[in-house]
Coordinates of C-alpha atoms in Angstrom, one line a residue:
M875 CA 113.7 -9.1 33.7
S876 CA 113.9 -11.4 36.7
L877 CA 110.8 -13.0 38.3
S878 CA 111.2 -10.8 41.3
S879 CA 111.6 -7.7 39.2
K880 CA 108.4 -8.6 37.3
A881 CA 106.6 -9.1 40.5
K882 CA 107.7 -5.7 41.8
F883 CA 106.7 -4.0 38.5
I884 CA 103.2 -5.6 38.5
A885 CA 102.7 -4.7 42.2
L886 CA 103.7 -1.1 41.8
F887 CA 101.7 -0.8 38.5
G888 CA 98.6 -2.1 40.4
L889 CA 99.0 0.2 43.3
M890 CA 99.3 3.2 40.9
Q891 CA 96.0 2.3 39.3
G892 CA 94.5 1.8 42.7
A893 CA 95.8 5.2 43.8
I894 CA 94.0 6.8 40.8
I895 CA 90.8 5.1 41.6
N896 CA 91.0 5.9 45.3
G897 CA 91.8 9.5 44.4
A898 CA 88.6 9.8 42.3
A899 CA 86.6 8.2 45.1
A900 CA 88.1 10.6 47.6
N901 CA 86.9 13.5 45.4
S902 CA 83.4 12.2 45.3
T903 CA 83.1 11.3 49.0
T904 CA 84.8 14.5 50.2
I905 CA 82.2 16.8 48.5
V906 CA 79.1 16.2 50.5
Q907 CA 77.3 19.5 49.9
P908 CA 79.1 21.1 47.0
I909 CA 78.4 24.7 46.0
T910 CA 79.6 26.4 42.9
L911 CA 81.3 29.8 42.9
E912 CA 78.4 31.4 41.1
Q913 CA 75.9 30.0 43.7
A914 CA 78.0 31.3 46.6
V915 CA 78.3 34.8 45.2
E916 CA 74.6 35.0 44.4
L917 CA 73.6 33.8 47.9
A918 CA 76.0 36.2 49.6
Q919 CA 74.8 39.2 47.6
Q920 CA 71.1 38.4 48.1
N921 CA 71.5 37.9 51.9
D922 CA 73.8 40.8 52.8
P923 CA 72.3 42.8 55.6
W924 CA 74.6 45.7 54.8
L925 CA 72.6 46.3 51.7
H926 CA 69.3 46.5 53.7
S927 CA 70.9 48.9 56.2
N928 CA 72.2 51.0 53.3
T929 CA 68.7 51.2 51.9
L930 CA 67.3 52.3 55.2
Q931 CA 69.9 55.0 55.5
Q932 CA 69.0 56.3 52.0
Q933 CA 65.3 56.4 53.0
A934 CA 66.2 58.3 56.1
L935 CA 68.1 61.0 54.2
E936 CA 65.2 61.2 51.6
Q937 CA 62.8 61.9 54.4
Q938 CA 65.2 64.4 56.0
S939 CA 65.4 66.2 52.6
V940 CA 61.6 66.7 52.6
A941 CA 61.7 67.9 56.2
A942 CA 64.6 70.3 55.4
G943 CA 62.5 72.2 52.9
T944 CA 59.8 73.1 55.4
L945 CA 59.6 76.5 57.2
P946 CA 60.1 76.5 61.0
D947 CA 56.9 76.1 63.0
P948 CA 55.3 79.4 64.0
T949 CA 55.5 80.5 67.6
V950 CA 52.3 81.3 69.5
S951 CA 52.3 83.4 72.6
L952 CA 49.5 84.1 75.1
S953 CA 49.9 86.9 77.6
L954 CA 47.9 88.9 80.1
M955 CA 49.3 92.5 79.8
N956 CA 49.1 95.6 82.1
M957 CA 46.9 94.1 84.8
P958 CA 46.3 96.7 87.6
T959 CA 47.7 95.4 90.9
D960 CA 45.5 97.5 93.2
S961 CA 42.2 95.8 92.2
W962 CA 43.2 93.1 89.8
D963 CA 40.1 94.2 87.7
F964 CA 40.5 93.3 84.1
G965 CA 38.2 96.2 82.9
Q966 CA 39.7 98.9 85.2
E967 CA 42.5 100.2 82.9
G968 CA 42.4 100.8 79.2
M969 CA 45.9 99.3 78.7
T970 CA 44.9 95.9 80.2
Q971 CA 44.5 93.3 77.5
L972 CA 44.6 89.6 76.8
K973 CA 47.1 89.3 74.0
V974 CA 47.5 86.4 71.6
G975 CA 50.5 86.6 69.2
V976 CA 51.9 84.6 66.4
T977 CA 55.5 84.8 65.1
Q978 CA 56.8 83.2 61.9
K979 CA 60.5 83.1 61.2
F980 CA 62.0 82.7 57.7
V981 CA 65.4 81.2 57.1
R982 CA 68.2 83.1 55.6
G983 CA 68.1 83.5 51.8
D984 CA 67.7 80.2 49.9
S985 CA 68.8 78.1 52.9
L986 CA 65.8 75.8 52.8
A987 CA 66.1 75.0 49.1
I988 CA 69.9 74.5 49.4
K989 CA 69.7 72.3 52.4
Q990 CA 67.0 70.2 50.7
Q991 CA 69.1 69.8 47.6
Q992 CA 72.2 68.9 49.7
L993 CA 70.3 66.1 51.5
A994 CA 68.8 64.9 48.2
I995 CA 72.3 64.7 46.7
E996 CA 73.7 62.9 49.7
S997 CA 70.9 60.3 49.4
S998 CA 71.9 59.6 45.8
K999 CA 75.2 58.2 47.1
F1000 CA 73.7 55.1 48.7
P1001 CA 72.9 53.2 45.4
L1002 CA 76.5 53.7 44.4
L1003 CA 77.7 52.4 47.8
R1004 CA 75.4 49.3 47.3
E1005 CA 77.0 48.7 43.9
N1006 CA 80.4 48.9 45.4
R1007 CA 79.4 46.6 48.2
Q1008 CA 78.1 44.0 45.9
A1009 CA 81.3 44.1 43.9
M1010 CA 83.3 43.8 47.1
V1011 CA 81.2 40.8 48.2
K1012 CA 81.7 39.2 44.9
R1013 CA 85.5 39.6 45.2
T1014 CA 85.6 38.5 48.8
V1015 CA 83.4 35.4 48.4
A1016 CA 85.3 34.4 45.2
E1017 CA 88.6 34.5 47.1
L1018 CA 87.2 32.5 50.0
W1019 CA 85.6 30.0 47.7
L1020 CA 88.9 29.6 45.8
D1021 CA 90.8 29.2 49.0
A1022 CA 88.4 26.3 50.0
Y1023 CA 88.7 24.8 46.5
L1024 CA 92.5 24.9 46.6
A1025 CA 92.6 23.2 50.0
Q1026 CA 90.0 20.7 49.0
Q1027 CA 91.8 19.7 45.8
T1028 CA 95.1 19.6 47.6
V1029 CA 93.7 17.2 50.1
A1030 CA 92.4 15.0 47.3
L1031 CA 95.9 15.0 45.6
I1032 CA 97.6 14.2 48.9
E1033 CA 95.1 11.4 49.8
A1034 CA 95.6 9.8 46.4
D1035 CA 99.4 9.8 46.8
R1036 CA 99.1 8.8 50.4
T1037 CA 97.5 5.6 49.3
L1038 CA 100.4 5.1 46.9
F1039 CA 103.0 5.7 49.5
L1040 CA 101.2 3.5 52.0
Q1041 CA 101.3 0.6 49.5
M1042 CA 104.9 1.4 48.6
A1043 CA 105.9 1.3 52.3
E1044 CA 104.1 -2.1 52.6
I1045 CA 105.9 -3.5 49.6
A1046 CA 109.3 -2.2 50.8
T1047 CA 108.7 -3.8 54.2
A1048 CA 107.7 -7.1 52.6
N1049 CA 110.7 -7.1 50.2
Y1050 CA 113.1 -6.2 53.0
A1051 CA 111.6 -9.0 55.2
N1052 CA 111.8 -11.5 52.4
V1053 CA 115.2 -10.3 51.1
I1054 CA 113.8 -9.6 47.6
G1055 CA 115.8 -7.4 45.3
N1056 CA 118.1 -4.7 46.7
T1057 CA 115.6 -3.3 49.2
K1058 CA 117.4 -2.0 52.3
Q1059 CA 116.2 -1.0 55.8
Q1060 CA 116.7 2.6 55.0
D1061 CA 114.2 2.2 52.1
V1062 CA 111.6 1.0 54.6
I1063 CA 112.4 3.8 57.0
R1064 CA 112.3 6.4 54.2
A1065 CA 108.9 5.1 53.0
Q1066 CA 107.5 5.3 56.5
L1067 CA 108.9 8.8 57.0
E1068 CA 107.4 10.1 53.7
L1069 CA 104.1 8.6 54.8
I1070 CA 104.3 10.5 58.1
Q1071 CA 105.1 13.7 56.3
L1072 CA 102.2 13.2 53.9
D1073 CA 99.9 12.8 56.9
D1074 CA 101.2 16.1 58.3
R1075 CA 100.6 17.9 55.0
L1076 CA 97.2 16.3 54.8
T1077 CA 96.3 17.6 58.3
V1078 CA 97.5 21.1 57.4
E1079 CA 95.5 21.2 54.2
Q1080 CA 92.4 19.9 56.0
Q1081 CA 92.8 22.7 58.5
K1082 CA 93.0 25.2 55.7
L1083 CA 89.9 23.7 54.1
E1084 CA 87.9 23.9 57.4
T1085 CA 89.1 27.4 58.0
A1086 CA 88.2 28.6 54.5
L1087 CA 84.7 27.0 54.7
A1088 CA 84.2 28.6 58.1
R1089 CA 85.1 32.0 56.7
L1090 CA 82.8 31.3 53.7
H1091 CA 79.9 30.5 56.0
E1092 CA 79.9 34.2 57.2
W1093 CA 78.4 35.1 53.8
L1094 CA 76.0 32.3 53.5
Y1095 CA 73.3 33.1 56.1
V1096 CA 69.8 33.6 54.9
Y1097 CA 68.6 37.1 55.7
D1098 CA 64.9 37.8 55.6
V1099 CA 64.2 41.5 55.1
N1100 CA 60.4 41.0 54.8
T1101 CA 59.8 40.6 58.5
A1102 CA 59.0 43.5 60.8
S1103 CA 62.4 43.3 62.4
P1104 CA 64.8 41.7 59.8
T1105 CA 67.0 39.1 61.4
F1106 CA 69.2 36.1 60.4
D1107 CA 67.5 32.8 60.4
F1108 CA 70.3 30.7 61.7
D1109 CA 68.4 27.5 61.0
K1110 CA 68.5 28.4 57.3
Q1111 CA 72.3 28.8 57.2
V1112 CA 73.9 27.0 54.3
T1113 CA 76.3 24.6 55.9
L1114 CA 79.1 23.4 53.7
S1115 CA 81.5 20.5 54.0
A1116 CA 82.9 21.0 50.5
V1117 CA 82.8 23.2 47.4
D1118 CA 82.3 22.2 43.8
S1119 CA 85.2 20.1 42.5
T1120 CA 85.2 21.9 39.1
L1121 CA 87.5 24.8 38.7
P1122 CA 85.3 27.8 37.6
V1123 CA 86.1 30.1 34.7
V1124 CA 86.5 33.7 35.8
V1125 CA 86.8 36.0 32.8
L1126 CA 88.7 39.3 32.9
N1127 CA 86.2 42.1 32.3
R1128 CA 88.4 44.6 30.5
P1129 CA 91.3 42.8 28.8
S1130 CA 91.7 45.6 26.2
L1131 CA 92.5 48.2 28.9
L1132 CA 95.2 46.0 30.3
N1133 CA 96.9 45.1 27.1
Q1134 CA 100.6 45.9 27.5
N1135 CA 100.9 47.0 23.9
N1136 CA 98.4 49.9 24.2
Y1137 CA 98.2 50.4 28.0
S1138 CA 97.5 53.9 29.1
R1139 CA 97.2 55.2 32.7
N1140 CA 95.0 58.0 31.5
A1141 CA 92.6 55.6 29.9
L1142 CA 92.6 53.4 33.0
A1143 CA 92.0 56.5 35.2
Q1144 CA 89.0 57.4 33.1
E1145 CA 87.6 54.0 33.5
L1146 CA 88.2 54.0 37.3
A1147 CA 86.5 57.4 37.5
T1148 CA 83.2 55.6 36.8
H1149 CA 83.8 53.1 39.6
P1150 CA 80.9 53.2 42.2
A1151 CA 83.3 54.0 45.0
V1152 CA 84.7 57.0 43.0
L1153 CA 81.3 58.1 42.0
A1154 CA 80.2 58.1 45.6
I1155 CA 83.0 60.6 46.3
D1156 CA 81.8 62.7 43.5
V1157 CA 78.4 62.8 45.1
Q1158 CA 80.0 63.7 48.4
Q1159 CA 81.8 66.5 46.7
Q1160 CA 78.6 67.9 45.2
A1161 CA 77.0 67.8 48.7
K1162 CA 80.0 69.7 50.1
Q1163 CA 79.5 72.3 47.3
Q1164 CA 76.0 72.8 48.5
A1165 CA 77.3 73.2 52.0
V1166 CA 79.4 76.1 50.7
L1167 CA 76.3 77.7 49.2
L1168 CA 74.5 77.1 52.5
A1169 CA 77.3 78.8 54.4
K1170 CA 77.1 81.9 52.2
Q1171 CA 73.4 82.3 53.1
Q1172 CA 74.6 83.3 56.5
Y1173 CA 75.5 86.8 55.1
K1174 CA 71.8 87.4 54.4
P1175 CA 69.4 88.6 57.2
Q1176 CA 66.9 86.3 58.8
W1177 CA 63.4 87.7 58.7
A1178 CA 60.5 87.2 61.1
V1179 CA 56.9 88.3 60.9
N1180 CA 54.8 88.7 64.1
A1181 CA 51.1 89.5 64.5
S1182 CA 49.2 89.9 67.7
Y1183 CA 45.6 90.5 68.8
G1184 CA 44.8 92.2 72.1
Y1185 CA 41.4 91.8 73.7
R1186 CA 40.2 94.5 76.1
D1187 CA 37.2 94.5 78.4
N1188 CA 34.6 97.3 78.7
T1189 CA 35.2 100.3 80.8
P1190 CA 33.8 100.3 84.4
A1191 CA 31.0 102.5 83.1
G1192 CA 30.1 99.9 80.5
D1193 CA 31.5 101.6 77.5
D1194 CA 33.0 99.4 74.8
R1195 CA 36.7 99.5 74.3
A1196 CA 38.3 98.6 70.9
D1197 CA 40.5 95.6 70.7
L1198 CA 44.1 96.0 69.4
F1199 CA 45.9 94.4 66.5
S1200 CA 49.6 94.6 66.0
L1201 CA 51.8 93.6 63.0
G1202 CA 55.5 93.7 62.9
V1203 CA 58.6 92.6 61.0
S1204 CA 62.0 91.8 62.6
F1205 CA 65.3 90.9 61.0
D1206 CA 68.9 90.6 62.1
V1207 CA 71.7 92.4 60.4
P1208 CA 75.0 90.4 59.8
L1209 CA 77.5 93.2 60.3
F1210 CA 80.4 91.5 62.1
T1211 CA 81.2 88.7 59.7
A1212 CA 85.0 88.4 60.1
N1213 CA 84.9 85.8 62.9
K1214 CA 81.7 84.0 62.0
Q1215 CA 80.3 84.0 58.5
D1216 CA 83.7 84.4 56.8
K1217 CA 85.2 81.6 58.8
T1218 CA 82.2 79.3 58.2
V1219 CA 82.4 79.8 54.4
A1220 CA 86.2 79.3 54.4
A1221 CA 85.8 76.0 56.4
S1222 CA 83.1 74.8 54.0
V1223 CA 85.3 75.6 51.0
A1224 CA 88.2 73.7 52.6
E1225 CA 86.1 70.6 53.2
S1226 CA 84.9 70.7 49.6
E1227 CA 88.5 70.8 48.3
A1228 CA 89.5 68.0 50.7
V1229 CA 86.9 65.7 49.1
K1230 CA 88.5 66.3 45.7
T1231 CA 91.8 65.2 47.2
E1232 CA 90.2 62.0 48.6
K1233 CA 89.0 61.2 45.1
L1234 CA 92.4 61.6 43.5
L1235 CA 94.0 59.6 46.2
L1236 CA 91.5 56.8 45.7
I1237 CA 92.1 56.7 41.9
K1238 CA 95.8 56.7 42.5
Q1239 CA 95.5 53.7 44.9
M1240 CA 93.2 51.9 42.4
I1241 CA 95.6 52.4 39.5
S1242 CA 98.5 51.1 41.6
A1243 CA 96.4 48.1 42.8
V1244 CA 95.3 47.3 39.2
E1245 CA 98.9 47.5 37.9
A1246 CA 100.2 45.3 40.6
E1247 CA 97.5 42.7 40.0
V1248 CA 98.0 42.8 36.2
K1249 CA 101.7 42.2 36.6
Q1250 CA 101.1 39.3 39.0
L1251 CA 98.6 37.9 36.5
H1252 CA 101.1 38.0 33.7
R1253 CA 103.7 36.2 35.8
L1254 CA 101.1 33.6 36.8
S1255 CA 100.2 33.1 33.2
E1256 CA 103.9 32.5 32.4
R1257 CA 104.1 30.0 35.2
Q1258 CA 100.9 28.3 34.1
A1259 CA 102.4 27.8 30.6
L1260 CA 105.7 26.5 32.1
Y1261 CA 103.9 23.9 34.3
Q1262 CA 101.5 22.8 31.6
Q1263 CA 104.0 22.5 28.8
Q1264 CA 107.1 21.3 30.7
L1265 CA 107.1 20.7 34.4
L1266 CA 104.1 18.5 34.9
T1267 CA 105.1 16.3 32.0
Q1268 CA 108.8 16.1 33.0
T1269 CA 108.1 15.3 36.6
H1270 CA 105.6 12.6 35.6
D1271 CA 108.1 11.2 33.1
H1272 CA 110.8 11.3 35.7
A1273 CA 108.6 9.4 38.2
E1274 CA 107.9 6.8 35.5
A1275 CA 111.6 6.5 34.6
T1276 CA 112.7 5.9 38.2
L1277 CA 109.9 3.4 38.7
T1278 CA 111.0 1.5 35.6
A1279 CA 114.6 1.6 36.7
Y1280 CA 113.7 0.3 40.1
T1281 CA 111.6 -2.5 38.7
N1282 CA 114.6 -3.5 36.5
D1283 CA 117.0 -3.4 39.5
N1284 CA 118.8 -0.4 38.0
G1285 CA 117.5 2.1 40.5
N1286 CA 116.8 2.4 44.1
F1287 CA 113.8 2.9 46.2
V1288 CA 114.8 6.4 47.4
D1289 CA 114.8 7.7 43.9
V1290 CA 111.3 6.4 43.3
V1291 CA 110.0 8.1 46.5
R1292 CA 111.7 11.4 45.6
A1293 CA 110.3 11.3 42.1
R1294 CA 106.8 10.7 43.4
I1295 CA 107.1 13.5 45.9
S1296 CA 108.4 15.9 43.2
E1297 CA 105.4 15.0 41.0
L1298 CA 103.0 15.6 43.8
N1299 CA 104.6 19.0 44.6
A1300 CA 104.4 20.0 40.9
R1301 CA 100.8 19.1 40.7
I1302 CA 100.0 21.0 43.9
S1303 CA 102.0 24.0 42.7
A1304 CA 100.2 24.0 39.3
L1305 CA 96.9 23.9 41.2
Q1306 CA 98.0 26.9 43.4
I1307 CA 99.0 28.9 40.3
D1308 CA 95.6 28.2 38.7
V1309 CA 93.7 29.3 41.8
N1310 CA 95.9 32.4 42.4
A1311 CA 95.4 33.4 38.8
L1312 CA 91.6 33.3 39.2
K1313 CA 91.8 35.2 42.5
T1314 CA 93.9 37.9 40.8
V1315 CA 91.3 38.1 38.0
A1316 CA 88.5 38.5 40.6
R1317 CA 90.4 41.4 42.3
I1318 CA 91.0 43.1 38.9
N1319 CA 87.3 42.7 38.1
Y1320 CA 86.4 44.5 41.3
F1321 CA 88.2 47.6 40.0
L1322 CA 87.0 47.2 36.4
P1323 CA 83.4 45.9 36.4
Q1324 CA 81.5 44.9 33.3
P1325 CA 80.6 47.9 31.1
G1326 CA 77.0 49.0 31.9
N1327 CA 77.0 47.9 35.5
T1328 CA 77.7 51.5 36.7
E1329 CA 78.4 53.6 33.7
A1330 CA 74.9 53.4 32.2
N1331 CA 73.4 55.4 35.1
A1332 CA 76.5 57.3 36.0
D1333 CA 75.5 60.5 34.1
E1334 CA 72.1 60.5 35.7
R1335 CA 73.5 60.4 39.2
V1336 CA 76.8 62.4 39.2
S1337 CA 79.1 63.9 36.7
T1338 CA 82.4 62.2 36.3
V1339 CA 85.9 63.7 36.2
S1340 CA 87.3 64.2 32.8
A1341 CA 90.8 63.1 31.8
Q1342 CA 91.8 66.8 31.6
N1343 CA 90.8 67.4 35.2
L1344 CA 92.7 64.3 36.3
G1345 CA 95.8 65.5 34.5
E1346 CA 95.6 68.9 36.1
H1347 CA 96.0 67.4 39.5

């Protein structure tokens, strides 16, 4: 090895070590206020105003359910009857009286109890919607956090290699100026071009990082529900400039269900039938069934009881007149039902059946989404193995080989640059695969939550659909 070759080798070896150190420093300085994935999810779930709004809606329906079981208010009437117009004397005629009446109406059949039950059933839907919302928040925040993590780590990788390319460009320029080795003008230009392209990639990734953090900020506001009028405290917003630099572990909740060797759509459908979003449709269907029963009460008569007391004055001669008391019952007779009651019941039945269709459509969509995510996860796992076992090692070895050849005057500078770019691209691709795999797991876990999260209380809130019923449709 010539003296010039040794000098080039020592210089490049030194700048590679410097790049590693600078890359580590970039990691530590880039993350100013790191937040872990678990912290972001917990903060977003605890400060989601949608959950507070959902609770208020549930309370409103519960109050309406109590009110719906109450009879209509009685009607009081006060009238002056049969007043003689010739004298306007209250005691002249025997028919003249001051009448006070009270009328109480009764709803048709069991309408009160059915309406009360219907609203009570509808109110039981809101805890399920909150569970679904929390699962959606967890999935959404996880994806946003992982987007920020991917951009942040990509920036760190590019910054580390940018330092390397900057020093390579300086060495190439110095060697060309001093006519050392076989460095050509095109090598200098190529090094500068790669540096410019790296700067462009760095700007793009920084833009992605800033965008991901801005979208993540939407979920990190502190929401105080203990005040009289709950509002966001914008001064308490969690402001991020970075996320935690450690790739989190996101475990698949139901790996046994997705095992390709014993995979069954029927088993998956049964599990999805206990999902909060599906159970909420079950509650809606039960409420619609109560609406059918309520509509059928229209065939029954509506009763009303009225009572009145008539006060009469004494006769002109001073004789006492007896006061009058009346009691009556009134009711309507639903005789012409073809265009009213029959149609109302038919409409309620149709709405109830439509809800069943919504449930089946949702389960079909969920099955399709889970299958698509699982297939993607399998392919990502294959790519992970390919990169970890072969590509990363081979691209690194190739970069080392080209560097060794160049330092021994057996290679050229362009090959060294290309090899370093290939290694950087491989490392970024491996990072993207790891992040996409975690995002896929997060999406699958939304559809298949941990056992016990919703199933433990499912029987108490709503009956689930059996596999036989799913098969019938």
